[in-house]
Short mmCIF file of N, CA and C in Angstrom, two decimals:
data_model
loop_
_atom_site.label_atom_id
_atom_site.label_comp_id
_atom_site.label_asym_id
_atom_site.label_seq_id
_atom_site.Cartn_x
_atom_site.Cartn_y
_atom_site.Cartn_z
N UNK A 3 0.84 -1.16 0.00
CA UNK A 3 0.00 0.00 0.00
C UNK A 3 0.89 1.23 0.00
N UNK A 4 0.58 2.16 -0.87
CA UNK A 4 1.36 3.39 -0.98
C UNK A 4 0.51 4.55 -0.48
N UNK A 5 0.79 5.01 0.74
CA UNK A 5 0.07 6.15 1.30
C UNK A 5 0.94 7.38 1.20
N UNK A 6 0.36 8.45 0.71
CA UNK A 6 1.08 9.72 0.61
C UNK A 6 0.14 10.82 1.05
N UNK A 7 0.68 11.79 1.74
CA UNK A 7 -0.12 12.93 2.20
C UNK A 7 -0.22 13.95 1.09
N UNK A 8 -1.43 14.24 0.69
CA UNK A 8 -1.68 15.24 -0.35
C UNK A 8 -2.50 16.37 0.29
N UNK A 9 -1.88 17.53 0.51
CA UNK A 9 -2.59 18.63 1.18
C UNK A 9 -3.91 19.02 0.52
N UNK A 10 -3.97 19.02 -0.79
CA UNK A 10 -5.21 19.40 -1.48
C UNK A 10 -6.32 18.39 -1.21
N UNK A 11 -5.97 17.11 -1.24
CA UNK A 11 -6.95 16.06 -0.96
C UNK A 11 -7.43 16.16 0.48
N UNK A 12 -6.49 16.35 1.41
CA UNK A 12 -6.87 16.45 2.83
C UNK A 12 -7.74 17.68 3.09
N UNK A 13 -7.44 18.79 2.45
CA UNK A 13 -8.27 19.99 2.60
C UNK A 13 -9.67 19.73 2.07
N UNK A 14 -9.77 19.09 0.93
CA UNK A 14 -11.08 18.78 0.36
C UNK A 14 -11.87 17.84 1.27
N UNK A 15 -11.19 16.84 1.82
CA UNK A 15 -11.85 15.92 2.75
C UNK A 15 -12.34 16.67 3.99
N UNK A 16 -11.50 17.54 4.53
CA UNK A 16 -11.87 18.33 5.70
C UNK A 16 -13.09 19.20 5.40
N UNK A 17 -13.06 19.89 4.28
CA UNK A 17 -14.18 20.76 3.92
C UNK A 17 -15.47 19.97 3.72
N UNK A 18 -15.36 18.77 3.18
CA UNK A 18 -16.51 17.90 3.00
C UNK A 18 -17.07 17.46 4.35
N UNK A 19 -16.20 17.24 5.31
CA UNK A 19 -16.61 16.75 6.63
C UNK A 19 -16.95 17.87 7.61
N UNK A 20 -16.74 19.12 7.25
CA UNK A 20 -16.88 20.23 8.19
C UNK A 20 -18.27 20.31 8.83
N UNK A 21 -19.33 20.14 8.08
CA UNK A 21 -20.68 20.19 8.65
C UNK A 21 -20.86 19.07 9.68
N UNK A 22 -20.38 17.87 9.34
CA UNK A 22 -20.44 16.75 10.29
C UNK A 22 -19.64 17.07 11.55
N UNK A 23 -18.42 17.55 11.39
CA UNK A 23 -17.57 17.86 12.55
C UNK A 23 -18.22 18.93 13.43
N UNK A 24 -18.90 19.87 12.83
CA UNK A 24 -19.61 20.91 13.58
C UNK A 24 -20.76 20.29 14.37
N UNK A 25 -21.50 19.37 13.76
CA UNK A 25 -22.59 18.69 14.48
C UNK A 25 -22.03 17.87 15.64
N UNK A 26 -20.91 17.20 15.44
CA UNK A 26 -20.30 16.42 16.53
C UNK A 26 -19.85 17.33 17.67
N UNK A 27 -19.24 18.45 17.33
CA UNK A 27 -18.78 19.39 18.36
C UNK A 27 -19.96 19.91 19.18
N UNK A 28 -21.11 20.10 18.54
CA UNK A 28 -22.29 20.60 19.25
C UNK A 28 -22.86 19.57 20.22
N UNK A 29 -22.58 18.30 20.01
CA UNK A 29 -23.03 17.23 20.91
C UNK A 29 -22.08 17.05 22.10
N UNK A 30 -20.83 17.42 21.94
CA UNK A 30 -19.75 17.12 22.89
C UNK A 30 -19.86 17.96 24.17
N UNK A 31 -19.51 17.32 25.29
CA UNK A 31 -19.37 18.03 26.57
C UNK A 31 -17.94 17.89 27.05
N UNK A 32 -17.33 19.01 27.41
CA UNK A 32 -16.02 19.00 28.05
C UNK A 32 -16.29 19.03 29.55
N UNK A 33 -16.03 17.92 30.24
CA UNK A 33 -16.38 17.81 31.66
C UNK A 33 -15.33 18.44 32.56
N UNK A 34 -14.10 18.36 32.16
CA UNK A 34 -12.97 18.93 32.89
C UNK A 34 -11.79 18.88 31.94
N UNK A 35 -10.70 19.50 32.32
CA UNK A 35 -9.52 19.46 31.45
C UNK A 35 -9.12 18.01 31.19
N UNK A 36 -9.12 17.63 29.92
CA UNK A 36 -8.72 16.28 29.54
C UNK A 36 -9.83 15.25 29.57
N UNK A 37 -11.07 15.65 29.91
CA UNK A 37 -12.18 14.70 30.01
C UNK A 37 -13.31 15.16 29.09
N UNK A 38 -13.60 14.34 28.07
CA UNK A 38 -14.60 14.68 27.07
C UNK A 38 -15.63 13.58 26.95
N UNK A 39 -16.90 13.97 26.89
CA UNK A 39 -18.04 13.07 26.72
C UNK A 39 -18.61 13.32 25.33
N UNK A 40 -18.49 12.34 24.43
CA UNK A 40 -18.90 12.51 23.03
C UNK A 40 -20.00 11.53 22.67
N UNK A 41 -21.25 12.01 22.55
CA UNK A 41 -22.32 11.12 22.09
C UNK A 41 -22.04 10.58 20.68
N UNK A 42 -22.38 9.32 20.49
CA UNK A 42 -22.22 8.68 19.18
C UNK A 42 -23.57 8.66 18.47
N UNK A 43 -23.54 8.88 17.18
CA UNK A 43 -24.73 8.84 16.34
C UNK A 43 -24.49 7.87 15.19
N UNK A 44 -25.55 7.56 14.46
CA UNK A 44 -25.37 6.71 13.28
C UNK A 44 -24.37 7.36 12.32
N UNK A 45 -24.43 8.69 12.23
CA UNK A 45 -23.52 9.42 11.34
C UNK A 45 -22.08 9.33 11.83
N UNK A 46 -21.86 9.42 13.14
CA UNK A 46 -20.48 9.36 13.65
C UNK A 46 -19.90 7.95 13.51
N UNK A 47 -20.76 6.95 13.64
CA UNK A 47 -20.30 5.57 13.46
C UNK A 47 -19.89 5.34 12.01
N UNK A 48 -20.70 5.81 11.07
CA UNK A 48 -20.34 5.67 9.65
C UNK A 48 -19.07 6.45 9.33
N UNK A 49 -18.90 7.62 9.95
CA UNK A 49 -17.68 8.40 9.74
C UNK A 49 -16.45 7.63 10.21
N UNK A 50 -16.58 6.92 11.32
CA UNK A 50 -15.45 6.13 11.81
C UNK A 50 -15.10 5.00 10.85
N UNK A 51 -16.11 4.42 10.22
CA UNK A 51 -15.87 3.40 9.20
C UNK A 51 -15.09 4.02 8.04
N UNK A 52 -15.56 5.16 7.55
CA UNK A 52 -14.92 5.84 6.42
C UNK A 52 -13.48 6.22 6.77
N UNK A 53 -13.27 6.77 7.97
CA UNK A 53 -11.93 7.20 8.37
C UNK A 53 -10.98 6.01 8.57
N UNK A 54 -11.50 4.90 9.05
CA UNK A 54 -10.67 3.69 9.21
C UNK A 54 -10.21 3.19 7.84
N UNK A 55 -11.14 3.13 6.91
CA UNK A 55 -10.77 2.69 5.56
C UNK A 55 -9.78 3.67 4.93
N UNK A 56 -10.01 4.98 5.12
CA UNK A 56 -9.11 5.99 4.56
C UNK A 56 -7.70 5.81 5.12
N UNK A 57 -7.60 5.52 6.40
CA UNK A 57 -6.29 5.32 7.03
C UNK A 57 -5.57 4.11 6.44
N UNK A 58 -6.34 3.20 5.86
CA UNK A 58 -5.77 2.02 5.22
C UNK A 58 -5.64 2.20 3.71
N UNK A 59 -5.84 3.44 3.24
CA UNK A 59 -5.66 3.72 1.82
C UNK A 59 -6.85 3.36 0.95
N UNK A 60 -8.04 3.25 1.56
CA UNK A 60 -9.22 2.84 0.80
C UNK A 60 -10.37 3.82 1.05
N UNK A 61 -11.38 3.72 0.22
CA UNK A 61 -12.63 4.45 0.42
C UNK A 61 -13.76 3.41 0.42
N UNK A 62 -14.97 3.85 0.73
CA UNK A 62 -16.11 2.93 0.67
C UNK A 62 -16.25 2.35 -0.74
N UNK A 63 -15.91 3.16 -1.73
CA UNK A 63 -16.07 2.73 -3.12
C UNK A 63 -14.94 1.80 -3.58
N UNK A 64 -13.74 1.97 -3.05
CA UNK A 64 -12.60 1.19 -3.54
C UNK A 64 -12.25 -0.01 -2.67
N UNK A 65 -12.74 -0.04 -1.45
CA UNK A 65 -12.41 -1.14 -0.53
C UNK A 65 -13.14 -2.41 -0.94
N UNK A 66 -12.50 -3.55 -0.75
CA UNK A 66 -13.21 -4.81 -0.96
C UNK A 66 -14.44 -4.87 -0.04
N UNK A 67 -15.51 -5.45 -0.52
CA UNK A 67 -16.77 -5.51 0.24
C UNK A 67 -16.56 -6.11 1.63
N UNK A 68 -15.70 -7.11 1.73
CA UNK A 68 -15.48 -7.73 3.05
C UNK A 68 -14.78 -6.78 4.03
N UNK A 69 -13.94 -5.88 3.52
CA UNK A 69 -13.30 -4.89 4.39
C UNK A 69 -14.32 -3.88 4.91
N UNK A 70 -15.23 -3.46 4.04
CA UNK A 70 -16.28 -2.53 4.45
C UNK A 70 -17.18 -3.20 5.48
N UNK A 71 -17.55 -4.45 5.22
CA UNK A 71 -18.39 -5.20 6.16
C UNK A 71 -17.70 -5.34 7.50
N UNK A 72 -16.42 -5.66 7.50
CA UNK A 72 -15.66 -5.81 8.75
C UNK A 72 -15.58 -4.49 9.51
N UNK A 73 -15.31 -3.41 8.81
CA UNK A 73 -15.23 -2.10 9.47
C UNK A 73 -16.58 -1.72 10.08
N UNK A 74 -17.65 -1.93 9.33
CA UNK A 74 -18.98 -1.60 9.86
C UNK A 74 -19.32 -2.47 11.06
N UNK A 75 -18.96 -3.73 11.01
CA UNK A 75 -19.23 -4.62 12.15
C UNK A 75 -18.43 -4.18 13.37
N UNK A 76 -17.20 -3.73 13.16
CA UNK A 76 -16.35 -3.30 14.27
C UNK A 76 -16.93 -2.09 15.00
N UNK A 77 -17.53 -1.17 14.27
CA UNK A 77 -18.04 0.06 14.88
C UNK A 77 -19.52 -0.01 15.23
N UNK A 78 -20.21 -1.07 14.82
CA UNK A 78 -21.65 -1.19 15.09
C UNK A 78 -21.96 -1.14 16.58
N UNK A 79 -21.03 -1.56 17.41
CA UNK A 79 -21.25 -1.55 18.86
C UNK A 79 -21.49 -0.13 19.38
N UNK A 80 -21.04 0.88 18.66
CA UNK A 80 -21.22 2.27 19.09
C UNK A 80 -22.52 2.89 18.59
N UNK A 81 -23.21 2.22 17.70
CA UNK A 81 -24.39 2.81 17.07
C UNK A 81 -25.59 2.85 18.01
N UNK A 82 -26.40 3.91 17.90
CA UNK A 82 -27.66 3.93 18.64
C UNK A 82 -28.53 2.79 18.11
N UNK A 83 -29.33 2.22 18.99
CA UNK A 83 -30.22 1.17 18.52
C UNK A 83 -31.53 1.19 19.32
N UNK A 84 -32.54 0.76 18.65
CA UNK A 84 -33.86 0.65 19.26
C UNK A 84 -33.91 -0.66 20.01
N UNK A 85 -34.38 -0.62 21.25
CA UNK A 85 -34.59 -1.82 22.04
C UNK A 85 -36.01 -1.78 22.57
N UNK A 86 -36.49 -2.89 23.07
CA UNK A 86 -37.85 -2.92 23.58
C UNK A 86 -38.00 -1.90 24.71
N UNK A 87 -38.91 -0.97 24.51
CA UNK A 87 -39.20 0.01 25.55
C UNK A 87 -38.34 1.26 25.52
N UNK A 88 -37.44 1.38 24.56
CA UNK A 88 -36.63 2.59 24.54
C UNK A 88 -35.49 2.56 23.54
N UNK A 89 -34.56 3.47 23.75
CA UNK A 89 -33.37 3.62 22.90
C UNK A 89 -32.13 3.28 23.71
N UNK A 90 -31.20 2.62 23.08
CA UNK A 90 -29.89 2.35 23.67
C UNK A 90 -28.89 3.25 22.96
N UNK A 91 -28.26 4.13 23.73
CA UNK A 91 -27.35 5.14 23.17
C UNK A 91 -25.95 4.97 23.74
N UNK A 92 -24.95 5.33 22.94
CA UNK A 92 -23.56 5.22 23.36
C UNK A 92 -22.91 6.60 23.33
N UNK A 93 -22.06 6.83 24.32
CA UNK A 93 -21.17 7.99 24.30
C UNK A 93 -19.76 7.46 24.50
N UNK A 94 -18.81 8.08 23.85
CA UNK A 94 -17.41 7.75 24.05
C UNK A 94 -16.85 8.73 25.07
N UNK A 95 -16.17 8.20 26.07
CA UNK A 95 -15.53 9.01 27.10
C UNK A 95 -14.04 9.01 26.81
N UNK A 96 -13.50 10.20 26.57
CA UNK A 96 -12.07 10.35 26.29
C UNK A 96 -11.38 10.94 27.51
N UNK A 97 -10.30 10.30 27.94
CA UNK A 97 -9.51 10.76 29.08
C UNK A 97 -8.09 11.02 28.57
N UNK A 98 -7.80 12.26 28.26
CA UNK A 98 -6.51 12.60 27.66
C UNK A 98 -5.71 13.53 28.55
N UNK A 99 -4.59 13.03 29.06
CA UNK A 99 -3.76 13.81 29.98
C UNK A 99 -2.30 13.76 29.54
N UNK A 100 -1.52 14.79 29.88
CA UNK A 100 -0.09 14.78 29.56
C UNK A 100 0.61 13.58 30.21
N UNK A 101 1.66 13.11 29.56
CA UNK A 101 2.40 11.94 30.04
C UNK A 101 2.79 12.05 31.51
N UNK A 102 3.22 13.22 31.93
CA UNK A 102 3.73 13.39 33.30
C UNK A 102 2.67 13.11 34.36
N UNK A 103 1.39 13.27 34.03
CA UNK A 103 0.34 13.08 35.04
C UNK A 103 -0.67 11.99 34.65
N UNK A 104 -0.49 11.38 33.49
CA UNK A 104 -1.48 10.42 32.98
C UNK A 104 -1.80 9.30 33.97
N UNK A 105 -0.79 8.59 34.44
CA UNK A 105 -1.06 7.45 35.32
C UNK A 105 -1.77 7.87 36.60
N UNK A 106 -1.34 8.97 37.20
CA UNK A 106 -1.96 9.45 38.44
C UNK A 106 -3.41 9.87 38.19
N UNK A 107 -3.66 10.57 37.10
CA UNK A 107 -5.03 11.01 36.78
C UNK A 107 -5.94 9.81 36.52
N UNK A 108 -5.46 8.86 35.72
CA UNK A 108 -6.29 7.69 35.42
C UNK A 108 -6.56 6.88 36.68
N UNK A 109 -5.58 6.79 37.58
CA UNK A 109 -5.80 6.08 38.85
C UNK A 109 -6.85 6.79 39.69
N UNK A 110 -6.79 8.12 39.74
CA UNK A 110 -7.76 8.89 40.53
C UNK A 110 -9.17 8.78 39.95
N UNK A 111 -9.26 8.52 38.65
CA UNK A 111 -10.56 8.44 37.98
C UNK A 111 -11.03 7.01 37.76
N UNK A 112 -10.42 6.05 38.43
CA UNK A 112 -10.70 4.63 38.21
C UNK A 112 -12.20 4.31 38.16
N UNK A 113 -12.99 4.86 39.05
CA UNK A 113 -14.43 4.58 39.12
C UNK A 113 -15.29 5.67 38.46
N UNK A 114 -14.65 6.66 37.87
CA UNK A 114 -15.38 7.78 37.28
C UNK A 114 -16.44 7.34 36.27
N UNK A 115 -16.11 6.51 35.27
CA UNK A 115 -17.13 6.16 34.27
C UNK A 115 -18.37 5.51 34.89
N UNK A 116 -18.15 4.70 35.93
CA UNK A 116 -19.26 4.00 36.58
C UNK A 116 -20.14 4.94 37.40
N UNK A 117 -19.64 6.13 37.69
CA UNK A 117 -20.39 7.08 38.52
C UNK A 117 -21.01 8.21 37.70
N UNK A 118 -21.06 8.02 36.39
CA UNK A 118 -21.78 8.96 35.52
C UNK A 118 -23.21 8.48 35.36
N UNK A 119 -24.13 9.41 35.24
CA UNK A 119 -25.53 9.10 35.02
C UNK A 119 -26.11 10.12 34.04
N UNK A 120 -27.10 9.67 33.28
CA UNK A 120 -27.90 10.60 32.50
C UNK A 120 -29.17 10.85 33.30
N UNK A 121 -29.43 12.12 33.59
CA UNK A 121 -30.66 12.50 34.28
C UNK A 121 -31.74 12.63 33.21
N UNK A 122 -32.88 11.96 33.45
CA UNK A 122 -33.94 11.93 32.45
C UNK A 122 -35.10 12.83 32.86
N UNK A 123 -35.95 13.15 31.90
CA UNK A 123 -37.04 14.09 32.12
C UNK A 123 -38.07 13.61 33.14
N UNK A 124 -38.12 12.31 33.41
CA UNK A 124 -39.05 11.80 34.43
C UNK A 124 -38.42 11.79 35.82
N UNK A 125 -37.20 12.33 35.93
CA UNK A 125 -36.51 12.39 37.22
C UNK A 125 -35.63 11.19 37.52
N UNK A 126 -35.69 10.17 36.68
CA UNK A 126 -34.85 8.98 36.91
C UNK A 126 -33.44 9.23 36.39
N UNK A 127 -32.54 8.32 36.77
CA UNK A 127 -31.15 8.39 36.33
C UNK A 127 -30.80 7.12 35.58
N UNK A 128 -30.18 7.26 34.42
CA UNK A 128 -29.74 6.11 33.63
C UNK A 128 -28.26 5.89 33.87
N UNK A 129 -27.92 4.71 34.38
CA UNK A 129 -26.52 4.34 34.62
C UNK A 129 -25.96 3.70 33.35
N UNK A 130 -24.67 3.89 33.09
CA UNK A 130 -24.10 3.29 31.88
C UNK A 130 -23.62 1.86 32.09
N UNK A 131 -23.65 1.10 31.01
CA UNK A 131 -22.86 -0.12 30.94
C UNK A 131 -21.52 0.36 30.39
N UNK A 132 -20.45 0.14 31.14
CA UNK A 132 -19.14 0.68 30.78
C UNK A 132 -18.32 -0.39 30.08
N UNK A 133 -17.87 -0.09 28.87
CA UNK A 133 -16.99 -0.99 28.13
C UNK A 133 -15.57 -0.48 28.27
N UNK A 134 -14.76 -1.20 29.03
CA UNK A 134 -13.37 -0.83 29.28
C UNK A 134 -12.42 -1.54 28.31
N UNK A 135 -12.97 -2.10 27.26
CA UNK A 135 -12.12 -2.83 26.33
C UNK A 135 -11.59 -4.07 27.01
N UNK A 136 -10.31 -4.35 26.85
CA UNK A 136 -9.69 -5.53 27.44
C UNK A 136 -9.33 -5.34 28.91
N UNK A 137 -9.41 -4.12 29.42
CA UNK A 137 -9.02 -3.84 30.81
C UNK A 137 -10.11 -4.31 31.77
N UNK A 138 -9.70 -5.03 32.80
CA UNK A 138 -10.63 -5.45 33.84
C UNK A 138 -10.95 -4.30 34.77
N UNK A 139 -11.92 -4.49 35.67
CA UNK A 139 -12.35 -3.40 36.54
C UNK A 139 -11.26 -2.89 37.48
N UNK A 140 -10.26 -3.69 37.79
CA UNK A 140 -9.19 -3.25 38.69
C UNK A 140 -7.92 -2.86 37.96
N UNK A 141 -7.91 -3.06 36.65
CA UNK A 141 -6.74 -2.67 35.85
C UNK A 141 -6.78 -1.18 35.54
N UNK A 142 -5.65 -0.66 35.08
CA UNK A 142 -5.58 0.76 34.73
C UNK A 142 -6.71 1.13 33.78
N UNK A 143 -7.33 2.24 34.06
CA UNK A 143 -8.43 2.75 33.25
C UNK A 143 -7.92 3.09 31.86
N UNK A 144 -8.59 2.61 30.81
CA UNK A 144 -8.19 2.99 29.46
C UNK A 144 -8.49 4.47 29.21
N UNK A 145 -7.85 5.04 28.24
CA UNK A 145 -8.04 6.46 27.91
C UNK A 145 -9.29 6.70 27.06
N UNK A 146 -9.85 5.64 26.48
CA UNK A 146 -11.07 5.75 25.69
C UNK A 146 -12.01 4.63 26.12
N UNK A 147 -13.22 5.01 26.50
CA UNK A 147 -14.22 4.03 26.94
C UNK A 147 -15.54 4.28 26.25
N UNK A 148 -16.31 3.23 26.07
CA UNK A 148 -17.66 3.36 25.53
C UNK A 148 -18.65 3.19 26.68
N UNK A 149 -19.61 4.10 26.76
CA UNK A 149 -20.65 4.05 27.78
C UNK A 149 -21.99 3.88 27.08
N UNK A 150 -22.72 2.81 27.40
CA UNK A 150 -24.04 2.59 26.78
C UNK A 150 -25.12 2.85 27.82
N UNK A 151 -26.08 3.69 27.43
CA UNK A 151 -27.20 4.07 28.29
C UNK A 151 -28.51 3.63 27.66
N UNK A 152 -29.46 3.20 28.50
CA UNK A 152 -30.81 2.89 28.02
C UNK A 152 -31.73 4.04 28.40
N UNK A 153 -32.40 4.60 27.40
CA UNK A 153 -33.32 5.72 27.60
C UNK A 153 -34.74 5.22 27.30
N UNK A 154 -35.59 5.11 28.34
CA UNK A 154 -36.95 4.61 28.12
C UNK A 154 -37.75 5.52 27.19
N UNK A 155 -38.69 4.92 26.48
CA UNK A 155 -39.59 5.70 25.63
C UNK A 155 -40.26 6.78 26.47
N UNK A 156 -40.44 7.94 25.86
CA UNK A 156 -41.12 9.04 26.53
C UNK A 156 -40.21 9.91 27.39
N UNK A 157 -38.96 9.53 27.54
CA UNK A 157 -38.01 10.32 28.34
C UNK A 157 -37.04 11.07 27.45
N UNK A 158 -36.68 12.25 27.89
CA UNK A 158 -35.63 13.03 27.25
C UNK A 158 -34.45 13.09 28.21
N UNK A 159 -33.28 13.30 27.68
CA UNK A 159 -32.09 13.48 28.51
C UNK A 159 -32.05 14.95 28.93
N UNK A 160 -31.97 15.17 30.24
CA UNK A 160 -31.96 16.52 30.81
C UNK A 160 -30.53 16.96 31.11
N UNK A 161 -29.71 16.00 31.60
CA UNK A 161 -28.36 16.38 32.02
C UNK A 161 -27.47 15.14 32.13
N UNK A 162 -26.18 15.39 32.17
CA UNK A 162 -25.19 14.38 32.53
C UNK A 162 -24.76 14.72 33.95
N UNK A 163 -24.74 13.72 34.82
CA UNK A 163 -24.41 13.94 36.22
C UNK A 163 -23.24 13.03 36.60
N UNK A 164 -22.29 13.58 37.35
CA UNK A 164 -21.17 12.79 37.87
C UNK A 164 -21.22 12.82 39.39
N UNK A 165 -21.15 11.63 39.98
CA UNK A 165 -21.10 11.49 41.43
C UNK A 165 -19.69 11.18 41.91
N UNK A 166 -18.71 11.31 41.03
CA UNK A 166 -17.33 10.99 41.38
C UNK A 166 -16.71 12.16 42.15
N UNK A 167 -15.98 11.88 43.24
CA UNK A 167 -15.44 12.98 44.06
C UNK A 167 -14.39 13.85 43.36
N UNK A 168 -13.68 13.30 42.39
CA UNK A 168 -12.65 14.09 41.70
C UNK A 168 -13.27 15.02 40.66
N UNK A 169 -14.33 14.54 40.00
CA UNK A 169 -15.00 15.34 38.97
C UNK A 169 -16.51 15.30 39.21
N UNK A 170 -16.98 15.92 40.29
CA UNK A 170 -18.42 15.96 40.51
C UNK A 170 -19.04 17.04 39.62
N UNK A 171 -20.29 16.87 39.29
CA UNK A 171 -20.93 17.93 38.53
C UNK A 171 -22.21 17.51 37.86
N UNK A 172 -22.88 18.51 37.34
CA UNK A 172 -24.10 18.31 36.56
C UNK A 172 -23.99 19.24 35.35
N UNK A 173 -24.04 18.64 34.17
CA UNK A 173 -23.93 19.39 32.93
C UNK A 173 -25.26 19.27 32.20
N UNK A 174 -25.94 20.39 32.02
CA UNK A 174 -27.22 20.38 31.29
C UNK A 174 -27.01 19.85 29.88
N UNK A 175 -27.98 19.06 29.44
CA UNK A 175 -27.91 18.52 28.08
C UNK A 175 -28.04 19.66 27.08
N UNK A 176 -27.12 19.76 26.14
CA UNK A 176 -27.28 20.79 25.11
C UNK A 176 -28.51 20.47 24.26
N UNK A 177 -29.13 21.47 23.66
CA UNK A 177 -30.31 21.23 22.82
C UNK A 177 -30.05 20.20 21.72
N UNK A 178 -28.81 20.09 21.27
CA UNK A 178 -28.48 19.13 20.21
C UNK A 178 -28.70 17.68 20.64
N UNK A 179 -28.76 17.43 21.95
CA UNK A 179 -28.97 16.06 22.40
C UNK A 179 -30.35 15.54 22.06
N UNK A 180 -31.28 16.42 21.72
CA UNK A 180 -32.59 15.94 21.26
C UNK A 180 -32.44 15.10 19.99
N UNK A 181 -31.38 15.35 19.23
CA UNK A 181 -31.12 14.60 18.00
C UNK A 181 -30.14 13.45 18.22
N UNK A 182 -29.68 13.24 19.45
CA UNK A 182 -28.67 12.22 19.72
C UNK A 182 -29.05 10.85 19.16
N UNK A 183 -30.27 10.36 19.35
CA UNK A 183 -30.56 9.00 18.87
C UNK A 183 -30.40 8.80 17.38
N UNK A 184 -30.32 9.86 16.60
CA UNK A 184 -30.26 9.70 15.14
C UNK A 184 -28.91 9.22 14.68
#
């Protein structure tokens, strides 16, 4: 595979993706320095498929069908889905810290993902199923985690709430979250 950086191609790709990137930024919450909560949508999942193929020198049109199928299957776990009685939604939690403090910060935040809740319009709280990848519950916290929440029919997301002592808080849901399930 021959990959070469072409500034004109990259600029065109960026300009094509700009509206999508703007929509993603409008969904994102910055919880604290180095801690980002990014809701996933069907559009963001498809974008990850496209970007993965691009990184391998392919596009949806040029990649072998089995590569496209594999990429879509790999990212399907992040897609919103309809379940009996409601919607199952995913957010990616990014924990990005400088090397000098990374291990200490991740250790201090060990239980942070498990102590996040979505506050719903009926007053209930939705706890996440936390996907730590290959890391067990007592192993070092990964820097990227998937959080899956179940939102019952008839409920809207009002806020994200953290009960963790290092990063406590309540962040009102931005208006863009009304479109999160899409």
